[in-house]
């Protein structure tokens, strides 16, 4: 119901010191004719309210990140530098940095755009070993898309050390691969899976992308050289998806 402070005093309007006022603090006339010549009591006057909300990179927003191309990034191929994000766009020094940004912003849809080239993972880049580790965002759900111009042109290459898969997806995380190749994973003992290129516990969609050259470790019969899809996980191989030479 309306506040009892609205329209309860007849003009002229006064402040708390009983001084007559003709405007409010914003310069609007008091009393307003549209209000019938009466004043509201208390510290406010009734007026139509509007608000503007800037979502930036908050939950529910979409952020597009561009990974700097060879020659723009530092001389080594992989690292954990910070992304420079303003509003809905940003630049990242490494692919791993972009994945970390997505992990740190659960609820935000993060699209990572890669140029043509080979992105070789560093086995000592972080605590995930060589794998790009997509977390569940503290149960809020990381949502990540990695996009390249074409599978044959953009390659995400495993670190080449036994125990390093290329991509590890936690339960609750959502990942889409488009126009890229994942290659050279060698059995992800770092995440306990034994998977070659990809260990998926969440939701993975592969479109016009290739998963190739992965080799599973011998830790169990359930491991997969290309993709190991854990029980309860979702895997969609859409048009143009290829599993090759695993």
C-alpha positions as YAML, in Angstrom:
chain: A
units: angstrom
residues:
- id: 1
  name: UNK
  ca: [0.00, 0.00, 0.00]
- id: 2
  name: UNK
  ca: [1.14, 3.65, -0.49]
- id: 3
  name: UNK
  ca: [3.29, 5.20, 2.20]
- id: 4
  name: UNK
  ca: [1.32, 7.35, 4.70]
- id: 5
  name: UNK
  ca: [3.95, 10.05, 4.13]
- id: 6
  name: UNK
  ca: [2.70, 10.72, 0.59]
- id: 7
  name: UNK
  ca: [0.55, 13.81, 0.07]
- id: 8
  name: UNK
  ca: [-0.23, 14.39, 3.73]
- id: 9
  name: UNK
  ca: [0.60, 18.09, 4.13]
- id: 10
  name: UNK
  ca: [-0.92, 21.02, 2.28]
- id: 11
  name: UNK
  ca: [1.27, 23.71, 0.76]
- id: 12
  name: UNK
  ca: [3.43, 25.58, 1.29]
- id: 13
  name: UNK
  ca: [6.06, 22.85, 1.68]
- id: 14
  name: UNK
  ca: [8.55, 23.22, 4.50]
- id: 15
  name: UNK
  ca: [11.83, 21.63, 5.52]
- id: 16
  name: UNK
  ca: [12.53, 20.10, 8.92]
- id: 17
  name: UNK
  ca: [13.17, 23.58, 10.31]
- id: 18
  name: UNK
  ca: [9.69, 24.72, 9.21]
- id: 19
  name: UNK
  ca: [11.23, 26.98, 6.56]
- id: 20
  name: UNK
  ca: [9.14, 27.36, 3.42]
- id: 21
  name: UNK
  ca: [10.74, 25.74, 0.36]
- id: 22
  name: UNK
  ca: [9.77, 25.99, -3.29]
- id: 23
  name: UNK
  ca: [12.11, 23.32, -4.70]
- id: 24
  name: UNK
  ca: [13.44, 19.97, -3.61]
- id: 25
  name: UNK
  ca: [17.14, 19.06, -3.41]
- id: 26
  name: UNK
  ca: [17.13, 18.17, -7.12]
- id: 27
  name: UNK
  ca: [15.67, 21.53, -8.19]
- id: 28
  name: UNK
  ca: [12.15, 20.26, -8.83]
- id: 29
  name: UNK
  ca: [9.30, 22.61, -7.89]
- id: 30
  name: UNK
  ca: [7.35, 21.97, -4.68]
- id: 31
  name: UNK
  ca: [4.48, 21.45, -4.40]
- id: 32
  name: UNK
  ca: [3.83, 20.04, -7.83]
- id: 33
  name: UNK
  ca: [0.61, 20.87, -9.54]
- id: 34
  name: UNK
  ca: [0.22, 17.26, -10.61]
- id: 35
  name: UNK
  ca: [0.18, 16.34, -6.94]
- id: 36
  name: UNK
  ca: [-2.81, 18.58, -6.19]
- id: 37
  name: UNK
  ca: [-0.83, 21.27, -4.40]
- id: 38
  name: UNK
  ca: [0.07, 19.01, -1.49]
- id: 39
  name: UNK
  ca: [3.45, 18.00, -0.12]
- id: 40
  name: UNK
  ca: [4.79, 14.67, 1.00]
- id: 41
  name: UNK
  ca: [5.94, 14.40, 4.59]
- id: 42
  name: UNK
  ca: [9.39, 13.15, 5.48]
- id: 43
  name: UNK
  ca: [12.67, 13.14, 3.60]
- id: 44
  name: UNK
  ca: [11.35, 12.51, 0.11]
- id: 45
  name: UNK
  ca: [8.88, 13.58, -2.55]
- id: 46
  name: UNK
  ca: [7.02, 11.12, -4.74]
- id: 47
  name: UNK
  ca: [8.13, 11.00, -8.36]
- id: 48
  name: UNK
  ca: [8.40, 8.49, -11.17]
- id: 49
  name: UNK
  ca: [11.53, 6.39, -10.72]
- id: 50
  name: UNK
  ca: [13.84, 5.01, -13.41]
- id: 51
  name: UNK
  ca: [17.04, 3.02, -12.99]
- id: 52
  name: UNK
  ca: [19.90, 1.97, -15.20]
- id: 53
  name: UNK
  ca: [21.80, -1.22, -14.44]
- id: 54
  name: UNK
  ca: [25.19, -1.87, -16.02]
- id: 55
  name: UNK
  ca: [25.86, -5.59, -16.04]
- id: 56
  name: UNK
  ca: [29.50, -5.39, -17.17]
- id: 57
  name: UNK
  ca: [30.89, -8.87, -16.60]
- id: 58
  name: UNK
  ca: [28.46, -9.73, -13.84]
- id: 59
  name: UNK
  ca: [26.50, -12.95, -13.55]
- id: 60
  name: UNK
  ca: [24.29, -13.53, -16.58]
- id: 61
  name: UNK
  ca: [26.39, -11.37, -18.90]
- id: 62
  name: UNK
  ca: [28.35, -12.44, -21.98]
- id: 63
  name: UNK
  ca: [32.05, -11.59, -22.30]
- id: 64
  name: UNK
  ca: [34.12, -12.13, -25.45]
- id: 65
  name: UNK
  ca: [37.86, -12.59, -24.92]
- id: 66
  name: UNK
  ca: [40.53, -12.47, -27.61]
- id: 67
  name: UNK
  ca: [43.79, -14.32, -26.99]
- id: 68
  name: UNK
  ca: [46.72, -12.27, -28.25]
- id: 69
  name: UNK
  ca: [48.33, -13.68, -31.35]
- id: 70
  name: UNK
  ca: [51.93, -14.79, -31.72]
- id: 71
  name: UNK
  ca: [54.21, -11.77, -31.63]
- id: 72
  name: UNK
  ca: [51.88, -9.86, -29.31]
- id: 73
  name: UNK
  ca: [52.11, -12.28, -26.40]
- id: 74
  name: UNK
  ca: [55.26, -12.93, -24.35]
- id: 75
  name: UNK
  ca: [57.84, -15.25, -25.91]
- id: 76
  name: UNK
  ca: [56.65, -18.38, -24.11]
- id: 77
  name: UNK
  ca: [53.55, -20.14, -25.35]
- id: 78
  name: UNK
  ca: [51.54, -20.58, -22.16]
- id: 79
  name: UNK
  ca: [51.15, -18.88, -18.81]
- id: 80
  name: UNK
  ca: [48.76, -17.42, -16.26]
- id: 81
  name: UNK
  ca: [48.76, -13.70, -17.01]
- id: 82
  name: UNK
  ca: [45.67, -11.59, -16.27]
- id: 83
  name: UNK
  ca: [43.05, -10.72, -18.88]
- id: 84
  name: UNK
  ca: [42.30, -7.05, -19.52]
- id: 85
  name: UNK
  ca: [38.50, -6.87, -19.62]
- id: 86
  name: UNK
  ca: [36.30, -3.81, -20.07]
- id: 87
  name: UNK
  ca: [32.57, -4.38, -20.19]
- id: 88
  name: UNK
  ca: [31.74, -7.18, -22.59]
- id: 89
  name: UNK
  ca: [35.13, -7.54, -24.33]
- id: 90
  name: UNK
  ca: [38.72, -8.15, -23.35]
- id: 91
  name: UNK
  ca: [42.18, -9.38, -24.30]
- id: 92
  name: UNK
  ca: [44.12, -12.20, -22.68]
- id: 93
  name: UNK
  ca: [47.84, -12.92, -22.98]
- id: 94
  name: UNK
  ca: [47.29, -16.69, -23.02]
- id: 95
  name: UNK
  ca: [44.55, -19.21, -23.64]
- id: 96
  name: UNK
  ca: [45.02, -20.42, -20.07]
- id: 97
  name: UNK
  ca: [44.37, -16.88, -18.83]
- id: 98
  name: UNK
  ca: [41.04, -16.83, -20.67]
- id: 99
  name: UNK
  ca: [40.01, -20.18, -19.18]
- id: 100
  name: UNK
  ca: [40.96, -18.90, -15.72]
- id: 101
  name: UNK
  ca: [38.81, -15.80, -16.30]
- id: 102
  name: UNK
  ca: [35.83, -18.04, -17.07]
- id: 103
  name: UNK
  ca: [36.52, -20.09, -13.93]
- id: 104
  name: UNK
  ca: [36.63, -16.89, -11.86]
- id: 105
  name: UNK
  ca: [33.33, -15.57, -13.26]
- id: 106
  name: UNK
  ca: [30.71, -18.31, -12.81]
- id: 107
  name: UNK
  ca: [27.37, -17.44, -14.34]
- id: 108
  name: UNK
  ca: [29.02, -15.38, -17.07]
- id: 109
  name: UNK
  ca: [29.06, -16.81, -20.59]
- id: 110
  name: UNK
  ca: [32.66, -16.48, -21.79]
- id: 111
  name: UNK
  ca: [33.51, -16.82, -25.48]
- id: 112
  name: UNK
  ca: [37.24, -17.16, -26.22]
- id: 113
  name: UNK
  ca: [38.31, -16.29, -29.77]
- id: 114
  name: UNK
  ca: [41.55, -17.82, -31.07]
- id: 115
  name: UNK
  ca: [43.42, -16.83, -34.20]
- id: 116
  name: UNK
  ca: [45.04, -19.40, -36.47]
- id: 117
  name: UNK
  ca: [48.13, -20.97, -34.95]
- id: 118
  name: UNK
  ca: [49.35, -23.55, -32.45]
- id: 119
  name: UNK
  ca: [48.72, -23.03, -28.75]
- id: 120
  name: UNK
  ca: [51.09, -25.35, -26.91]
- id: 121
  name: UNK
  ca: [50.31, -25.95, -23.25]
- id: 122
  name: UNK
  ca: [52.95, -25.62, -20.54]
- id: 123
  name: UNK
  ca: [53.08, -28.62, -18.17]
- id: 124
  name: UNK
  ca: [54.21, -26.36, -15.33]
- id: 125
  name: UNK
  ca: [51.86, -23.42, -15.91]
- id: 126
  name: UNK
  ca: [49.67, -23.98, -12.85]
- id: 127
  name: UNK
  ca: [48.40, -26.55, -10.35]
- id: 128
  name: UNK
  ca: [46.38, -28.28, -13.09]
- id: 129
  name: UNK
  ca: [49.62, -29.39, -14.73]
- id: 130
  name: UNK
  ca: [49.32, -28.97, -18.47]
- id: 131
  name: UNK
  ca: [45.57, -29.36, -18.77]
- id: 132
  name: UNK
  ca: [43.21, -26.44, -19.30]
- id: 133
  name: UNK
  ca: [41.02, -26.97, -16.24]
- id: 134
  name: UNK
  ca: [37.42, -25.70, -16.45]
- id: 135
  name: UNK
  ca: [35.94, -25.70, -12.96]
- id: 136
  name: UNK
  ca: [32.32, -25.68, -11.84]
- id: 137
  name: UNK
  ca: [32.61, -22.10, -10.60]
- id: 138
  name: UNK
  ca: [31.85, -22.99, -6.98]
- id: 139
  name: UNK
  ca: [28.69, -24.77, -8.11]
- id: 140
  name: UNK
  ca: [27.46, -21.72, -10.07]
- id: 141
  name: UNK
  ca: [28.46, -23.22, -13.43]
- id: 142
  name: UNK
  ca: [31.32, -22.03, -15.63]
- id: 143
  name: UNK
  ca: [30.13, -21.54, -19.22]
- id: 144
  name: UNK
  ca: [32.97, -21.43, -21.77]
- id: 145
  name: UNK
  ca: [33.15, -21.51, -25.57]
- id: 146
  name: UNK
  ca: [36.51, -21.77, -27.36]
- id: 147
  name: UNK
  ca: [36.27, -20.71, -31.01]
- id: 148
  name: UNK
  ca: [38.83, -20.78, -33.81]
- id: 149
  name: UNK
  ca: [38.54, -20.09, -37.55]
- id: 150
  name: UNK
  ca: [38.86, -23.78, -38.50]
- id: 151
  name: UNK
  ca: [39.98, -27.04, -36.94]
- id: 152
  name: UNK
  ca: [42.88, -27.37, -39.36]
- id: 153
  name: UNK
  ca: [44.13, -23.86, -38.62]
- id: 154
  name: UNK
  ca: [43.89, -23.56, -34.83]
- id: 155
  name: UNK
  ca: [45.51, -26.30, -32.74]
- id: 156
  name: UNK
  ca: [45.60, -26.56, -28.95]
- id: 157
  name: UNK
  ca: [48.56, -28.86, -28.39]
- id: 158
  name: UNK
  ca: [49.10, -30.94, -25.28]
- id: 159
  name: UNK
  ca: [52.20, -30.44, -23.19]
- id: 160
  name: UNK
  ca: [53.65, -33.75, -24.35]
- id: 161
  name: UNK
  ca: [54.42, -35.09, -20.87]
- id: 162
  name: UNK
  ca: [52.79, -38.29, -19.64]
- id: 163
  name: UNK
  ca: [49.90, -37.47, -17.36]
- id: 164
  name: UNK
  ca: [48.80, -34.26, -19.10]
- id: 165
  name: UNK
  ca: [45.47, -34.19, -20.88]
- id: 166
  name: UNK
  ca: [44.55, -31.10, -22.90]
- id: 167
  name: UNK
  ca: [41.18, -30.19, -21.40]
- id: 168
  name: UNK
  ca: [39.61, -31.20, -18.09]
- id: 169
  name: UNK
  ca: [35.96, -30.22, -17.43]
- id: 170
  name: UNK
  ca: [34.49, -30.39, -13.93]
- id: 171
  name: UNK
  ca: [30.99, -31.53, -13.07]
- id: 172
  name: UNK
  ca: [28.67, -28.52, -13.45]
- id: 173
  name: UNK
  ca: [30.78, -26.74, -16.07]
- id: 174
  name: UNK
  ca: [29.66, -26.26, -19.69]
- id: 175
  name: UNK
  ca: [32.16, -26.12, -22.57]
- id: 176
  name: UNK
  ca: [31.78, -25.80, -26.34]
- id: 177
  name: UNK
  ca: [34.58, -26.29, -28.86]
- id: 178
  name: UNK
  ca: [34.18, -24.79, -32.34]
- id: 179
  name: UNK
  ca: [36.69, -24.57, -35.18]
- id: 180
  name: UNK
  ca: [39.68, -25.89, -33.22]
- id: 181
  name: UNK
  ca: [41.77, -29.05, -32.89]
- id: 182
  name: UNK
  ca: [42.78, -30.57, -29.56]
- id: 183
  name: UNK
  ca: [45.85, -32.73, -30.04]
- id: 184
  name: UNK
  ca: [48.49, -34.70, -28.19]
- id: 185
  name: UNK
  ca: [47.06, -35.38, -24.75]
- id: 186
  name: UNK
  ca: [48.91, -38.18, -22.97]
- id: 187
  name: UNK
  ca: [46.79, -39.63, -20.18]
- id: 188
  name: UNK
  ca: [45.59, -37.24, -17.49]
- id: 189
  name: UNK
  ca: [46.88, -38.73, -14.28]
- id: 190
  name: UNK
  ca: [46.90, -35.17, -12.85]
- id: 191
  name: UNK
  ca: [43.10, -35.31, -12.63]
- id: 192
  name: UNK
  ca: [42.95, -39.03, -11.90]
- id: 193
  name: UNK
  ca: [41.20, -39.89, -15.13]
- id: 194
  name: UNK
  ca: [43.85, -41.40, -17.38]
- id: 195
  name: UNK
  ca: [42.09, -39.63, -20.29]
- id: 196
  name: UNK
  ca: [44.09, -38.53, -23.32]
- id: 197
  name: UNK
  ca: [42.86, -35.26, -24.83]
- id: 198
  name: UNK
  ca: [39.68, -34.53, -22.84]
- id: 199
  name: UNK
  ca: [38.28, -35.62, -19.49]
- id: 200
  name: UNK
  ca: [34.65, -34.51, -19.33]
- id: 201
  name: UNK
  ca: [32.63, -34.61, -16.13]
- id: 202
  name: UNK
  ca: [30.32, -31.75, -17.11]
- id: 203
  name: UNK
  ca: [28.79, -30.81, -20.46]
- id: 204
  name: UNK
  ca: [30.81, -30.74, -23.70]
- id: 205
  name: UNK
  ca: [29.70, -29.88, -27.24]
- id: 206
  name: UNK
  ca: [32.09, -30.34, -30.17]
- id: 207
  name: UNK
  ca: [31.17, -28.60, -33.43]
- id: 208
  name: UNK
  ca: [33.38, -28.42, -36.55]
- id: 209
  name: UNK
  ca: [36.27, -29.37, -34.29]
- id: 210
  name: UNK
  ca: [38.73, -32.26, -34.06]
- id: 211
  name: UNK
  ca: [40.02, -34.27, -31.10]
- id: 212
  name: UNK
  ca: [43.12, -36.13, -32.25]
- id: 213
  name: UNK
  ca: [46.44, -37.69, -31.30]
- id: 214
  name: UNK
  ca: [45.46, -38.47, -27.71]
- id: 215
  name: UNK
  ca: [46.70, -41.52, -25.85]
- id: 216
  name: UNK
  ca: [45.13, -42.89, -22.67]
- id: 217
  name: UNK
  ca: [47.15, -44.10, -19.75]
- id: 218
  name: UNK
  ca: [46.84, -47.73, -18.68]
- id: 219
  name: UNK
  ca: [45.19, -46.91, -15.32]
- id: 220
  name: UNK
  ca: [41.91, -48.57, -16.22]
- id: 221
  name: UNK
  ca: [39.74, -49.98, -18.96]
- id: 222
  name: UNK
  ca: [37.39, -46.96, -18.83]
- id: 223
  name: UNK
  ca: [39.94, -44.40, -19.97]
- id: 224
  name: UNK
  ca: [39.67, -42.78, -23.40]
- id: 225
  name: UNK
  ca: [42.45, -41.63, -25.67]
- id: 226
  name: UNK
  ca: [40.33, -38.94, -27.30]
- id: 227
  name: UNK
  ca: [37.49, -38.13, -24.89]
- id: 228
  name: UNK
  ca: [36.71, -39.82, -21.62]
- id: 229
  name: UNK
  ca: [33.10, -39.02, -20.72]
- id: 230
  name: UNK
  ca: [32.47, -39.65, -17.03]
- id: 231
  name: UNK
  ca: [29.26, -41.23, -15.76]
- id: 232
  name: UNK
  ca: [26.47, -38.66, -15.84]
- id: 233
  name: UNK
  ca: [28.36, -36.23, -18.07]
- id: 234
  name: UNK
  ca: [26.89, -34.82, -21.31]
- id: 235
  name: UNK
  ca: [28.74, -35.12, -24.63]
- id: 236
  name: UNK
  ca: [27.39, -33.83, -27.97]
- id: 237
  name: UNK
  ca: [29.32, -34.45, -31.18]
- id: 238
  name: UNK
  ca: [27.66, -31.99, -33.54]
- id: 239
  name: UNK
  ca: [28.15, -31.50, -37.29]
- id: 240
  name: UNK
  ca: [31.77, -31.51, -38.33]
- id: 241
  name: UNK
  ca: [33.04, -33.11, -35.13]
- id: 242
  name: UNK
  ca: [35.90, -35.57, -35.61]
- id: 243
  name: UNK
  ca: [37.70, -38.02, -33.34]
- id: 244
  name: UNK
  ca: [40.84, -38.99, -35.20]
- id: 245
  name: UNK
  ca: [43.96, -41.00, -34.45]
- id: 246
  name: UNK
  ca: [43.47, -41.49, -30.74]
...
